[in-house]
């Protein structure tokens, strides 16, 4: 079974609440990841210009998550994760089990991270912001398949109770750092009504990191 098929199996299980099938899909894809030795980067790696730590599924601190490992619930961490690594965290960390699940309030669908979509997440790289082990924000990015020097920012989502704390700005700045390391320019997708407030953040970072500026005009949904 291909890696994509295994991840799709994991997604169906996550969305449908079947832990056993999710375990099969995500664990098997994680095993494939271990064989290819994907690399994840922390914000510290990005800023210091280091190449990042080779990991088998997710950074060890997220696998253990014990107090003696220095993980505190109010400590902020930013990591760049592959789809495999993100789904592994969802599968193995209780605080992230509901990351992709939809809830319905008064007939309206609600998600922990508004724009995070499990199926689209398969093709994205995820700039994650965590408090302790809990993922409270994600920026989903993807290389433009028609222009490899362009990095699409497909969404930036922050948990509702943590909005207004500057977390989206932190995620976006980390996206610019990530793009610079890859000799890419940052191209945000169309801005929703809710996302209008992020335009000044992108404008400021375009000035701060001119090498990562795409030159494209901002678009609205």
XYZ file of C-alpha atoms in Angstrom:
221
model
C 0.000 0.000 0.000
C 1.372 3.435 -0.919
C 2.219 6.090 1.666
C -0.588 8.309 0.365
C -3.076 5.447 0.649
C -1.979 4.735 4.202
C -2.407 8.367 5.150
C -5.849 8.452 3.541
C -6.779 5.431 5.655
C -5.583 7.322 8.711
C -7.616 10.392 7.722
C -10.818 8.404 7.286
C -10.285 6.874 10.704
C -9.509 10.212 12.331
C -12.571 11.864 10.808
C -14.733 8.857 11.633
C -13.352 8.210 15.094
C -11.892 4.711 14.460
C -8.723 4.581 16.542
C -7.658 1.146 15.305
C -7.709 2.053 11.632
C -6.077 5.384 12.371
C -3.292 3.542 14.156
C -2.749 1.275 11.167
C -2.666 4.114 8.653
C -0.578 6.587 10.586
C 1.802 4.062 12.147
C 2.527 2.445 8.805
C 3.164 5.797 7.156
C 5.408 6.755 10.072
C 7.407 3.564 9.487
C 7.894 4.555 5.869
C 8.970 7.987 7.047
C 11.552 6.432 9.356
C 13.055 4.621 6.412
C 13.421 7.828 4.399
C 14.612 9.912 7.394
C 12.576 13.050 6.795
C 13.877 16.191 8.458
C 11.938 18.566 10.696
C 13.073 22.061 11.603
C 12.467 24.027 14.763
C 12.337 27.833 14.743
C 15.724 27.804 16.455
C 17.148 25.755 13.584
C 15.662 28.167 11.069
C 17.035 31.283 12.728
C 20.446 29.771 13.431
C 20.791 28.401 9.914
C 21.114 24.800 11.079
C 19.883 21.969 8.901
C 17.497 20.601 11.495
C 17.351 17.309 13.344
C 16.774 14.046 11.498
C 13.662 12.483 12.990
C 11.801 9.242 12.414
C 8.274 10.496 12.994
C 8.087 13.576 15.199
C 10.594 15.405 17.420
C 11.295 13.243 20.470
C 9.958 15.831 22.875
C 6.517 15.378 21.332
C 6.646 11.591 21.561
C 7.570 11.596 25.251
C 5.915 14.808 26.373
C 6.824 14.163 30.005
C 7.531 16.913 32.524
C 11.111 15.765 32.967
C 11.705 16.413 29.275
C 11.174 20.123 29.828
C 7.771 20.334 28.162
C 5.548 22.808 29.950
C 1.952 23.518 28.988
C 2.676 27.230 28.585
C 5.951 26.821 26.636
C 5.686 27.901 23.004
C 7.257 25.797 20.258
C 7.281 26.254 16.494
C 8.110 23.307 14.235
C 7.949 22.625 10.518
C 6.342 19.205 10.069
C 5.657 16.923 7.127
C 2.140 15.437 6.814
C 3.462 12.188 8.323
C 4.792 14.001 11.365
C 1.589 15.973 11.872
C -0.621 12.876 11.650
C 1.710 11.032 14.001
C 1.184 13.747 16.600
C -2.584 13.532 16.149
C -2.452 9.777 16.639
C -0.088 9.673 19.605
C -0.939 12.808 21.588
C -4.200 12.930 23.506
C -4.295 16.745 23.419
C -4.280 16.650 19.612
C -6.685 13.764 18.941
C -9.487 16.147 17.938
C -7.357 18.329 15.662
C -9.211 17.325 12.481
C -12.619 16.528 13.962
C -15.599 18.713 13.147
C -18.167 19.714 15.746
C -21.619 21.069 15.052
C -23.099 23.890 17.093
C -26.586 25.086 16.104
C -26.151 23.282 12.801
C -22.887 25.064 11.986
C -19.623 23.182 11.530
C -16.798 24.171 13.850
C -13.191 22.987 13.928
C -10.376 23.587 16.376
C -8.321 25.165 13.582
C -10.825 26.751 11.235
C -9.075 26.229 7.884
C -7.239 22.972 8.638
C -8.529 20.206 6.375
C -7.360 16.612 6.781
C -7.375 15.759 3.081
C -5.629 18.945 1.991
C -3.118 18.437 4.798
C -1.701 15.437 2.903
C -0.017 17.736 0.398
C 1.030 20.517 2.725
C 3.996 21.264 4.930
C 2.798 22.395 8.348
C 4.346 25.249 10.310
C 2.920 24.401 13.714
C 2.767 26.501 16.860
C 2.305 24.503 20.051
C 1.790 25.353 23.688
C 3.444 22.410 25.352
C 2.263 19.491 23.225
C -1.062 21.071 22.220
C -1.128 22.402 18.657
C -2.876 25.782 18.778
C -1.963 27.122 15.347
C -0.862 25.905 11.919
C 0.239 27.532 8.695
C -0.230 25.167 5.757
C 2.199 25.765 2.881
C 2.882 24.071 -0.431
C 5.397 24.642 -3.218
C 3.733 25.948 -6.377
C 3.931 22.942 -8.743
C 4.225 25.279 -11.736
C 6.815 27.617 -10.216
C 9.110 25.877 -7.747
C 10.506 29.166 -6.455
C 7.081 30.133 -5.071
C 5.755 28.910 -1.719
C 1.980 29.074 -1.432
C 0.542 29.904 1.980
C -2.751 28.036 1.767
C -4.025 28.826 5.254
C -3.061 30.186 8.647
C -5.321 28.948 11.439
C -5.176 29.675 15.174
C -7.435 28.148 17.819
C -10.194 30.628 18.708
C -9.285 30.994 22.377
C -5.692 31.860 21.440
C -6.449 34.436 18.758
C -5.277 37.982 19.387
C -2.023 36.845 21.030
C 0.207 37.336 18.000
C 0.468 33.628 17.253
C -0.543 34.024 13.597
C 2.245 36.580 13.163
C 4.750 34.152 14.683
C 3.628 31.407 12.313
C 3.802 33.659 9.260
C 7.273 34.933 10.159
C 8.415 31.320 10.489
C 6.962 30.656 7.029
C 9.123 33.466 5.646
C 12.175 31.975 7.388
C 11.329 28.585 5.889
C 10.930 30.067 2.399
C 14.246 31.922 2.624
C 16.053 28.713 3.544
C 14.627 27.129 0.399
C 15.294 30.135 -1.886
C 11.566 30.655 -2.341
C 9.237 33.625 -2.267
C 6.064 33.687 -0.160
C 2.753 33.836 -1.999
C -0.324 34.047 0.271
C -3.586 32.616 -1.021
C -6.723 34.722 -1.289
C -7.729 36.441 1.939
C -11.096 35.596 3.485
C -13.090 38.175 5.427
C -11.618 36.736 8.613
C -8.117 36.775 7.165
C -8.083 40.447 6.197
C -6.332 41.296 9.457
C -3.330 39.247 8.324
C -2.620 41.453 5.296
C -0.575 43.955 7.356
C 1.476 41.054 8.729
C 2.400 39.879 5.230
C 3.097 43.472 4.162
C 5.418 44.013 7.132
C 7.260 40.753 6.510
C 7.611 41.551 2.804
C 9.511 44.646 3.914
C 11.530 42.756 6.516
C 12.420 39.896 4.158
C 12.515 41.439 0.642
C 14.212 38.308 -0.756
C 11.042 36.349 0.064
C 8.672 38.915 -1.426
C 6.692 37.547 -4.364
C 5.637 40.920 -5.753
C 2.105 39.628 -6.285
C -0.864 41.771 -5.319
C -2.957 40.471 -2.431
C -6.197 38.788 -3.497
C -9.527 38.479 -1.706
C -11.946 35.556 -1.735
